Coordinates of C-alpha atoms in Angstrom, one line a residue:
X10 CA -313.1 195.0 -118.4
X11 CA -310.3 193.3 -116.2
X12 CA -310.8 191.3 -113.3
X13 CA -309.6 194.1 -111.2
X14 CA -311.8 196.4 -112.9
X15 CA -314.8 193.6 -112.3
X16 CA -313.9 193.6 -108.3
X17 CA -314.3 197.4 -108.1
X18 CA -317.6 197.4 -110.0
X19 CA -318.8 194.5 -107.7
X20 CA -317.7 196.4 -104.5
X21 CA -319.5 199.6 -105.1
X22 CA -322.4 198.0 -106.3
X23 CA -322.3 195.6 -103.0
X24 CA -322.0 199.5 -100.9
X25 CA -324.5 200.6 -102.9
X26 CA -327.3 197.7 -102.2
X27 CA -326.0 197.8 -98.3
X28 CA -326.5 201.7 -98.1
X29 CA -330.3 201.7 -99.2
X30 CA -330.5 199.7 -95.5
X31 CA -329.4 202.8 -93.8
X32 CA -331.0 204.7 -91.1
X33 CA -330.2 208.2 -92.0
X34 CA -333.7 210.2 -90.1
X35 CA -331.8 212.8 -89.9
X36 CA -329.4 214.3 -92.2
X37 CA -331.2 212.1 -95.0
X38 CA -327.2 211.1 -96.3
X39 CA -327.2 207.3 -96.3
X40 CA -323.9 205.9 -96.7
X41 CA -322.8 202.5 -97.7
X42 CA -319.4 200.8 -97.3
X43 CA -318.3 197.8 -98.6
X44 CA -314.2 195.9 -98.5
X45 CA -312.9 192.6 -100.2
X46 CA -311.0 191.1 -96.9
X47 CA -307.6 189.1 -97.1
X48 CA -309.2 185.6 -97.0
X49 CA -311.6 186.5 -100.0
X50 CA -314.8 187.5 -97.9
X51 CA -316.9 190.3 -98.9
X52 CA -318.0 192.6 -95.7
X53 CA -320.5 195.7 -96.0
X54 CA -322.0 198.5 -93.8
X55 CA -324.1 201.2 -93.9
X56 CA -324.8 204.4 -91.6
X57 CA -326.8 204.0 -88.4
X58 CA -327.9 207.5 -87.2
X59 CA -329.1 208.4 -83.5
X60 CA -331.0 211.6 -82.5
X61 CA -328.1 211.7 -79.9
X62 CA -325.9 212.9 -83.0
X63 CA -322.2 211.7 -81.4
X64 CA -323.8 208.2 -81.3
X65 CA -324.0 208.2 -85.3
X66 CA -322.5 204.9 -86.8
X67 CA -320.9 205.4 -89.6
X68 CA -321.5 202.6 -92.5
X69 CA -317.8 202.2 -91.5
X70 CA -318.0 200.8 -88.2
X71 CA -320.5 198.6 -89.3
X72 CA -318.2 197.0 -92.2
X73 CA -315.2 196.7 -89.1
X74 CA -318.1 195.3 -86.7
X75 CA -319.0 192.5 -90.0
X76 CA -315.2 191.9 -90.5
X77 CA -314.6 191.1 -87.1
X78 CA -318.2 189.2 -86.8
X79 CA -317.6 186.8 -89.7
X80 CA -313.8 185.9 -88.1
X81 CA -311.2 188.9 -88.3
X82 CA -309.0 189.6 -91.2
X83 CA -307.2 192.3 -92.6
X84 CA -308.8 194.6 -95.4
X85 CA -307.4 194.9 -98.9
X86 CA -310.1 197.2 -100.7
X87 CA -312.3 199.3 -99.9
X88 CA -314.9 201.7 -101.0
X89 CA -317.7 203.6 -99.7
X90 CA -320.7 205.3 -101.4
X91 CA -323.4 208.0 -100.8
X92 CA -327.2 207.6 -101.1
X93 CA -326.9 208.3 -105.4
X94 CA -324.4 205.2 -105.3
X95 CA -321.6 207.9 -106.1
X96 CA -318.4 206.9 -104.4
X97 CA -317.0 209.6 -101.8
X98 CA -314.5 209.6 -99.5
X99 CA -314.7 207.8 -95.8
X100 CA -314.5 210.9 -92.8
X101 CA -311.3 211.1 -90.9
X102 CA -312.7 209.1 -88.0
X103 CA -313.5 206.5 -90.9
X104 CA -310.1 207.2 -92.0
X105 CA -308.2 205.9 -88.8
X106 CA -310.7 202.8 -88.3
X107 CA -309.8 201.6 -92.1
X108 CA -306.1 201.8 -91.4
X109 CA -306.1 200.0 -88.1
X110 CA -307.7 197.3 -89.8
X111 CA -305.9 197.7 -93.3
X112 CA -303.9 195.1 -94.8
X113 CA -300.3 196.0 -96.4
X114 CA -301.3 198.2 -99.3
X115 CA -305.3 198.8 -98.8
X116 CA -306.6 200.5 -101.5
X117 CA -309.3 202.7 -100.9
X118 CA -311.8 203.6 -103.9
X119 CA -312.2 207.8 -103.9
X120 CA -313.9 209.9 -106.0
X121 CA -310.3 210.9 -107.8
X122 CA -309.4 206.9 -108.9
X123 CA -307.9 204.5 -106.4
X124 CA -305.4 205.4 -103.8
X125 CA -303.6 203.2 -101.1
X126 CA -304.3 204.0 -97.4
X127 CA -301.2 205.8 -96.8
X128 CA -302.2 208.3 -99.5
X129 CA -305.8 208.7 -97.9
X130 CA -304.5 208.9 -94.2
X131 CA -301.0 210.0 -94.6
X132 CA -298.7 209.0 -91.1
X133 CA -301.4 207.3 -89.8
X134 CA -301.2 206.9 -85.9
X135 CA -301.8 202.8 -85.1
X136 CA -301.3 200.2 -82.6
X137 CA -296.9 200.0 -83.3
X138 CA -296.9 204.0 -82.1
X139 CA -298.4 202.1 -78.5
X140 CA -295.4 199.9 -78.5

């Protein structure tokens, strides 16, 4: 196994750990999200549900929330995983949140091998189209 292999196995089994913390009352799909950040740091979420279902946090927002809560940084990889530890793909909302806080060349862990953020969220509308 290569180092880069070694980092992947350690980041899905960090957003699998993170996503048995989820509150998922409702749908019962506990998610867990975990990235390696430019500086080295390891940050995590997992899903928050709300009976008011449009106030759901995705395990997403909560990994953006850590990065920004343990001192900023830009994202390098990324992967998120479902409540059998199987790793799936983030939701378009997820989608735009990753990339606005995506370093050059993010790679994103999906269920079809790894793939860099412009594969995942093609043409992606960000902070230079507000110029």
């Amino acid at each position: 196994m290569t180092e880069v292999d070694e980092d992947w196995s350690a980041l899905q089994a960090a957003a699998t750990d993170v996503m048995r913390h989820a509150y998922a009352p409702y749908s019962h799909y506990s998610v867990g999200a975990a990235a390696r950040v430019d500086d080295g740091r390891l940050v995590t979420g997992c899903n928050v549900e709300n009976a008011a279902y449009g106030v759901t946090l995705c395990a997403e927002c909560g990994l953006v929330s850590q990065l920004w809560a343990t001192g900023g940084g830009k994202l390098t990889r990324f992967v998120c995983v479902n409540g059998d530890g199987d790793v799936i793909m983030p939701c378009g909302r997820c989608r735009q949140l990753l990339s606005e806080h995506a370093a050059p060349g993010l790679l994103v862990m999906t269920p079809e091998g790894v793939r860099t953020m412009a594969d995942v969220l093609p043409q992606a509308f960000g902070p230079a189209d507000l110029g």
